CSV table of C-alpha atoms in Angstrom, one decimal:
chain,number,residue,atom,x,y,z
N,6,MET,CA,-34.3,-30.2,20.4
N,7,MET,CA,-31.1,-30.2,22.3
N,8,ALA,CA,-29.2,-31.6,19.3
N,9,PHE,CA,-30.8,-29.0,17.0
N,10,PHE,CA,-29.6,-26.2,19.3
N,11,VAL,CA,-26.1,-27.7,19.5
N,12,ILE,CA,-25.9,-28.0,15.7
N,13,SER,CA,-27.3,-24.5,15.2
N,14,PHE,CA,-24.8,-23.1,17.7
N,15,VAL,CA,-21.9,-24.9,16.0
N,16,MET,CA,-23.0,-23.6,12.6
N,17,TYR,CA,-23.4,-20.1,13.9
N,18,TYR,CA,-20.0,-20.3,15.6
N,19,GLN,CA,-18.4,-21.6,12.4
N,20,LYS,CA,-20.0,-18.8,10.4
N,21,LYS,CA,-18.9,-16.1,12.8
N,22,LYS,CA,-15.4,-17.6,12.8
N,23,PHE,CA,-15.3,-17.6,9.0
N,24,GLU,CA,-16.5,-14.0,8.9
N,25,GLU,CA,-13.8,-13.0,11.5
N,26,GLU,CA,-11.1,-14.8,9.5
N,27,LYS,CA,-12.3,-13.0,6.3
N,28,LYS,CA,-12.1,-9.7,8.1
N,29,ILE,CA,-8.6,-10.4,9.3
N,30,ASN,CA,-7.5,-11.5,5.9
N,31,ASP,CA,-9.0,-8.3,4.3
N,32,ILE,CA,-7.3,-6.1,6.9
N,33,GLU,CA,-3.9,-7.9,6.3
N,34,LYS,CA,-4.4,-7.5,2.5
N,35,ASN,CA,-5.2,-3.8,2.8
N,36,TYR,CA,-2.3,-3.3,5.1
N,37,ASN,CA,0.1,-5.0,2.8
N,38,ARG,CA,-1.3,-3.0,-0.1
N,39,LEU,CA,-0.8,0.2,1.9
N,40,LEU,CA,2.8,-0.8,2.7
N,41,LEU,CA,3.5,-1.4,-1.0
N,42,ASP,CA,1.8,1.8,-2.0
N,43,THR,CA,3.9,3.7,0.6
N,44,ALA,CA,7.1,2.1,-0.6
N,45,LEU,CA,6.5,2.8,-4.3
N,46,ASN,CA,5.4,6.4,-3.5
N,47,SER,CA,8.7,6.8,-1.5
N,48,GLU,CA,10.6,5.4,-4.5
N,49,GLU,CA,8.9,7.8,-6.9
N,50,THR,CA,9.5,10.7,-4.5
N,51,GLU,CA,13.2,9.8,-4.3
N,52,ARG,CA,13.4,9.6,-8.1
N,53,ARG,CA,12.0,13.1,-8.3
N,54,ARG,CA,14.5,14.4,-5.8
N,55,ILE,CA,17.4,12.9,-7.6
N,56,ALA,CA,16.1,14.2,-11.0
N,57,GLN,CA,15.7,17.6,-9.5
N,58,ASP,CA,19.3,17.6,-8.1
N,59,LEU,CA,20.7,16.4,-11.4
N,60,HIS,CA,18.8,19.1,-13.3
N,61,ASP,CA,19.4,22.0,-10.9
N,62,ASP,CA,23.0,21.2,-9.6
N,63,ILE,CA,24.8,19.0,-12.1
N,64,GLY,CA,23.0,20.3,-15.1
N,65,THR,CA,23.7,23.9,-14.2
N,66,MET,CA,27.4,23.2,-13.5
N,67,LEU,CA,27.8,21.4,-16.8
N,68,SER,CA,26.1,24.3,-18.7
N,69,LEU,CA,28.5,26.7,-17.0
N,70,THR,CA,31.4,24.4,-17.9
N,71,LYS,CA,30.3,24.4,-21.5
N,72,LEU,CA,30.2,28.2,-21.6
N,73,SER,CA,33.7,28.4,-20.1
N,74,LEU,CA,35.0,25.9,-22.7
N,75,ASN,CA,33.4,27.9,-25.5
N,76,GLN,CA,35.2,31.1,-24.3
N,77,LEU,CA,38.4,29.2,-23.9
N,78,SER,CA,38.0,27.7,-27.3
N,79,LYS,CA,38.0,31.1,-28.9
N,80,LEU,CA,41.3,31.9,-27.3
N,81,VAL,CA,42.8,28.6,-28.3
N,82,SER,CA,41.7,29.0,-31.9
N,83,LYS,CA,43.5,32.4,-32.0
N,84,SER,CA,46.7,30.9,-30.9
N,85,GLY,CA,46.7,28.7,-34.0
N,86,ASP,CA,48.0,25.6,-32.1
N,87,GLU,CA,46.3,22.6,-33.8
N,88,LYS,CA,47.0,20.2,-31.0
N,89,GLU,CA,45.5,22.4,-28.4
N,90,ASP,CA,42.5,23.1,-30.6
N,91,LEU,CA,41.9,19.3,-31.1
N,92,ILE,CA,42.1,18.8,-27.3
N,93,MET,CA,39.6,21.7,-26.8
N,94,LYS,CA,37.1,20.3,-29.3
N,95,LYS,CA,37.3,16.9,-27.7
N,96,SER,CA,36.7,18.4,-24.2
N,97,GLN,CA,33.7,20.3,-25.6
N,98,SER,CA,32.3,17.1,-27.2
N,99,LEU,CA,32.7,15.2,-23.9
N,100,VAL,CA,30.9,17.9,-21.9
N,101,GLU,CA,28.1,18.1,-24.5
N,102,GLU,CA,27.7,14.3,-24.4
N,103,THR,CA,27.6,14.3,-20.6
N,104,ILE,CA,24.9,17.0,-20.7
N,105,LEU,CA,22.8,14.7,-23.0
N,106,HIS,CA,23.3,11.8,-20.6
N,107,VAL,CA,22.2,13.8,-17.6
N,108,ARG,CA,19.1,14.9,-19.5
N,109,ARG,CA,18.4,11.3,-20.5
N,110,ILE,CA,18.8,10.0,-16.9
N,111,THR,CA,16.6,12.8,-15.6
N,112,ARG,CA,13.8,12.0,-18.1
N,113,ASP,CA,14.1,8.3,-17.2
N,114,LEU,CA,13.8,9.0,-13.5
N,115,VAL,CA,10.8,11.3,-14.0
N,116,PRO,CA,8.8,10.8,-17.2
N,117,THR,CA,7.6,14.3,-17.6
N,118,THR,CA,6.1,13.4,-21.0
N,119,LEU,CA,3.8,11.0,-19.3
N,120,GLU,CA,2.4,13.7,-17.0
N,121,ARG,CA,2.0,16.3,-19.7
N,122,PHE,CA,0.9,14.3,-22.8
N,123,GLY,CA,-0.2,10.9,-21.6
N,124,LEU,CA,0.8,7.2,-21.8
N,125,MET,CA,0.9,6.7,-25.6
N,126,GLU,CA,3.2,9.7,-26.2
N,127,ALA,CA,5.5,8.6,-23.3
N,128,ILE,CA,5.8,5.1,-24.7
N,129,GLU,CA,6.6,6.5,-28.1
N,130,GLU,CA,9.3,8.7,-26.7
N,131,PHE,CA,10.8,5.8,-24.7
N,132,ILE,CA,10.9,3.7,-27.9
N,133,HIS,CA,12.5,6.5,-29.9
N,134,LYS,CA,15.3,6.8,-27.3
N,135,LEU,CA,15.9,3.0,-27.2
N,136,GLU,CA,16.1,2.7,-31.0
N,137,GLU,CA,18.7,5.5,-31.1
N,138,ASP,CA,21.0,3.6,-28.7
N,139,ASN,CA,20.3,0.0,-29.6
N,140,ASN,CA,20.2,-2.1,-32.8
N,141,LEU,CA,16.6,-3.0,-32.1
N,142,VAL,CA,13.3,-2.9,-33.9
N,143,ILE,CA,10.5,-1.9,-31.6
N,144,SER,CA,6.9,-1.6,-32.7
N,145,PHE,CA,4.0,0.0,-30.8
N,146,GLN,CA,0.3,-0.2,-31.6
N,147,ALA,CA,-2.9,0.6,-29.7
N,148,ASN,CA,-6.5,-0.1,-30.4
N,149,THR,CA,-7.4,3.5,-30.1
N,150,GLU,CA,-6.0,6.7,-31.7
N,151,GLU,CA,-6.7,8.8,-28.6
N,152,PHE,CA,-5.9,7.0,-25.4
N,153,PRO,CA,-8.1,8.4,-22.6
N,154,ARG,CA,-6.2,9.9,-19.7
N,155,GLN,CA,-6.2,7.9,-16.6
N,156,GLY,CA,-5.3,8.6,-13.0
N,157,GLN,CA,-1.7,9.5,-12.4
N,158,LYS,CA,-0.9,6.4,-10.4
N,159,LEU,CA,-2.4,4.1,-13.0
N,160,GLU,CA,-0.6,5.7,-15.9
N,161,LEU,CA,2.7,5.6,-14.0
N,162,THR,CA,2.1,2.0,-13.1
N,163,LEU,CA,1.6,1.0,-16.8
N,164,TYR,CA,4.6,3.0,-17.9
N,165,ARG,CA,6.9,1.5,-15.3
N,166,ILE,CA,5.7,-2.0,-16.1
N,167,MET,CA,6.3,-1.4,-19.8
N,168,GLN,CA,9.7,0.0,-19.0
N,169,GLU,CA,10.7,-3.0,-16.9
N,170,LEU,CA,9.5,-5.6,-19.4
N,171,VAL,CA,11.3,-3.9,-22.3
N,172,ASN,CA,14.5,-3.5,-20.3
N,173,ASN,CA,14.3,-7.2,-19.2
N,174,ALA,CA,13.9,-8.2,-22.9
N,175,ILE,CA,17.0,-6.2,-23.9
N,176,LYS,CA,19.1,-7.4,-21.0
N,177,HIS,CA,18.2,-11.1,-20.9
N,178,ALA,CA,16.3,-12.2,-24.0
N,179,SER,CA,19.0,-11.5,-26.6
N,180,CYS,CA,16.2,-10.3,-28.9
N,181,SER,CA,16.2,-8.2,-32.0
N,182,LYS,CA,12.5,-7.2,-32.1
N,183,ILE,CA,10.1,-6.1,-29.4
N,184,ASP,CA,6.3,-5.6,-29.9
N,185,ILE,CA,4.3,-3.4,-27.5
N,186,SER,CA,0.6,-3.2,-27.7
N,187,LEU,CA,-2.0,-1.3,-25.6
N,188,GLU,CA,-5.7,-2.1,-25.5
N,189,VAL,CA,-8.4,-0.2,-23.7
N,190,ASN,CA,-12.1,-0.7,-23.3
N,191,ASP,CA,-14.8,0.5,-20.9
N,192,LYS,CA,-13.5,-1.7,-18.0
N,193,LEU,CA,-9.9,-2.8,-18.6
N,194,ILE,CA,-6.6,-1.6,-19.9
N,195,GLY,CA,-4.3,-4.3,-21.4
N,196,LEU,CA,-0.5,-4.0,-21.9
N,197,ARG,CA,1.4,-6.7,-23.8
N,198,VAL,CA,5.1,-6.8,-24.4
N,199,THR,CA,6.4,-9.6,-26.7
N,200,ASP,CA,10.0,-10.3,-27.9
N,201,ASN,CA,11.6,-12.8,-30.2
N,202,GLY,CA,14.5,-13.7,-27.9
N,203,VAL,CA,15.5,-16.9,-26.1
N,204,GLY,CA,12.3,-16.9,-23.9
N,205,PHE,CA,11.8,-18.4,-20.5
N,206,ASP,CA,9.4,-20.8,-18.8
N,207,PRO,CA,7.2,-18.8,-16.4
N,208,GLU,CA,6.1,-21.9,-14.4
N,209,LYS,CA,9.7,-23.0,-13.6
N,210,ILE,CA,10.5,-19.5,-12.4
N,211,LYS,CA,7.5,-19.6,-10.1
N,212,GLU,CA,8.3,-23.1,-8.9
N,213,ASN,CA,12.0,-22.4,-8.2
N,214,ASN,CA,11.4,-18.9,-6.8
N,215,LEU,CA,13.7,-17.5,-9.5
N,216,ALA,CA,11.8,-14.3,-10.1
N,217,GLY,CA,14.0,-11.3,-10.0
N,218,LEU,CA,13.4,-8.0,-8.4
N,219,GLY,CA,12.0,-6.7,-11.7
N,220,LEU,CA,9.2,-9.3,-12.0
N,221,LEU,CA,8.4,-8.9,-8.3
N,222,GLY,CA,8.3,-5.2,-8.7
N,223,ILE,CA,5.8,-5.6,-11.5
N,224,GLU,CA,3.5,-7.8,-9.4
N,225,SER,CA,3.8,-5.3,-6.5
N,226,ARG,CA,2.8,-2.4,-8.6
N,227,LEU,CA,-0.2,-4.3,-10.1
N,228,ALA,CA,-1.4,-5.4,-6.7
N,229,ILE,CA,-1.9,-1.8,-5.7
N,230,VAL,CA,-4.2,-1.0,-8.6
N,231,ASN,CA,-6.0,-4.4,-8.6
N,232,GLY,CA,-4.2,-5.6,-11.7
N,233,PHE,CA,-2.5,-8.8,-12.7
N,234,VAL,CA,0.2,-10.0,-15.1
N,235,GLN,CA,0.4,-13.3,-17.1
N,236,TYR,CA,3.6,-14.6,-18.7
N,237,GLU,CA,3.4,-16.7,-21.8
N,238,LYS,CA,5.8,-18.6,-24.0
N,239,PRO,CA,4.6,-18.2,-27.6
N,240,LYS,CA,4.9,-21.2,-29.9
N,241,LYS,CA,7.1,-19.2,-32.4
N,242,GLY,CA,9.6,-18.5,-29.6
N,243,GLY,CA,10.5,-15.6,-27.4
N,244,SER,CA,8.4,-14.5,-24.5
N,245,SER,CA,5.3,-12.5,-23.8
N,246,ALA,CA,3.9,-10.7,-20.8
N,247,PHE,CA,0.3,-9.4,-20.6
N,248,ALA,CA,-0.8,-7.0,-17.8
N,249,GLN,CA,-4.4,-6.0,-17.2
N,250,ILE,CA,-5.6,-3.1,-15.0
N,251,PRO,CA,-9.1,-1.8,-14.3
N,252,VAL,CA,-9.6,1.7,-15.9
N,253,MET,CA,-9.6,4.7,-13.7
N,254,PRO,CA,-10.3,7.6,-16.0
N,255,VAL,CA,-9.9,11.2,-14.9
N,256,SER,CA,-11.8,14.3,-15.9
N,257,GLU,CA,-11.1,15.5,-19.4
N,258,ASN,CA,-7.9,17.5,-19.4
N,259,LYS,CA,-6.5,18.2,-22.9
N,260,PRO,CA,-2.7,17.6,-23.1
N,261,GLU,CA,-0.4,20.1,-24.6
N,262,PRO,CA,-0.3,19.8,-28.4
N,263,LEU,CA,2.5,19.2,-30.9
N,264,HIS,CA,4.5,16.6,-29.0
N,265,PRO,CA,7.6,15.6,-31.1
N,266,PHE,CA,6.9,11.8,-30.8
N,267,ARG,CA,3.1,12.1,-31.3
N,268,ARG,CA,1.6,10.4,-34.3
N,269,GLU,CA,0.6,12.8,-37.1
N,270,ARG,CA,-3.2,12.9,-37.6
N,271,VAL,CA,-4.6,13.8,-40.9
N,272,ASN,CA,-8.2,14.8,-41.3
N,273,ILE,CA,-9.7,13.7,-44.6
């Protein structure tokens, strides 16, 4: 009887100890997730602040500079000096190019298309801008024509992950083609980015702790929304990354129509 009580007490003690350790691990996990969430929210807030300053301050000053140059250009053209007119046109062109760059940086910092129209349209706009500036072929396909709107945090997470994976492929993979695919069902959203570049071995990167800030940032973002990422090395070469996140649909809010990068839909 004494041995039975001793064994029972030990088993009860071990069970309570295991439960306490599990509680502590859960608390630590939730605390770390909260820290990551706070850090990423602070990063997005800072992005918005910088984008607002660029738009309100720098953008306004450049627009006023453009107006002043236009007025000055009229005076120069009246003088008939070809050299001065050439310098003026070059100055106007530089200011116009700078305005376009500021607008592009502002949109990259805060993807307003994502908030207004949704994930598919934001990805299409991102691809359109990349194809203009790079000698790249980028394809995008989804398993649904109308991607259901998700929570703001989830959509932003998927967009930032896509952005990071594509930028990594452009910078490091020496690729000429990038494929982006988006899949959604009742439970999960899958995002895959594949390139035909030099590729890399995911296992070696993990073993040697060679993962850069970009890959660590992807994993941090996914940890907050209970997602995961898997890196693969296709047999035909290149590299592939596949991220999955549980769906978090929001109430039906129809986006604004007629987005310039939205696919045309034909009713037959």
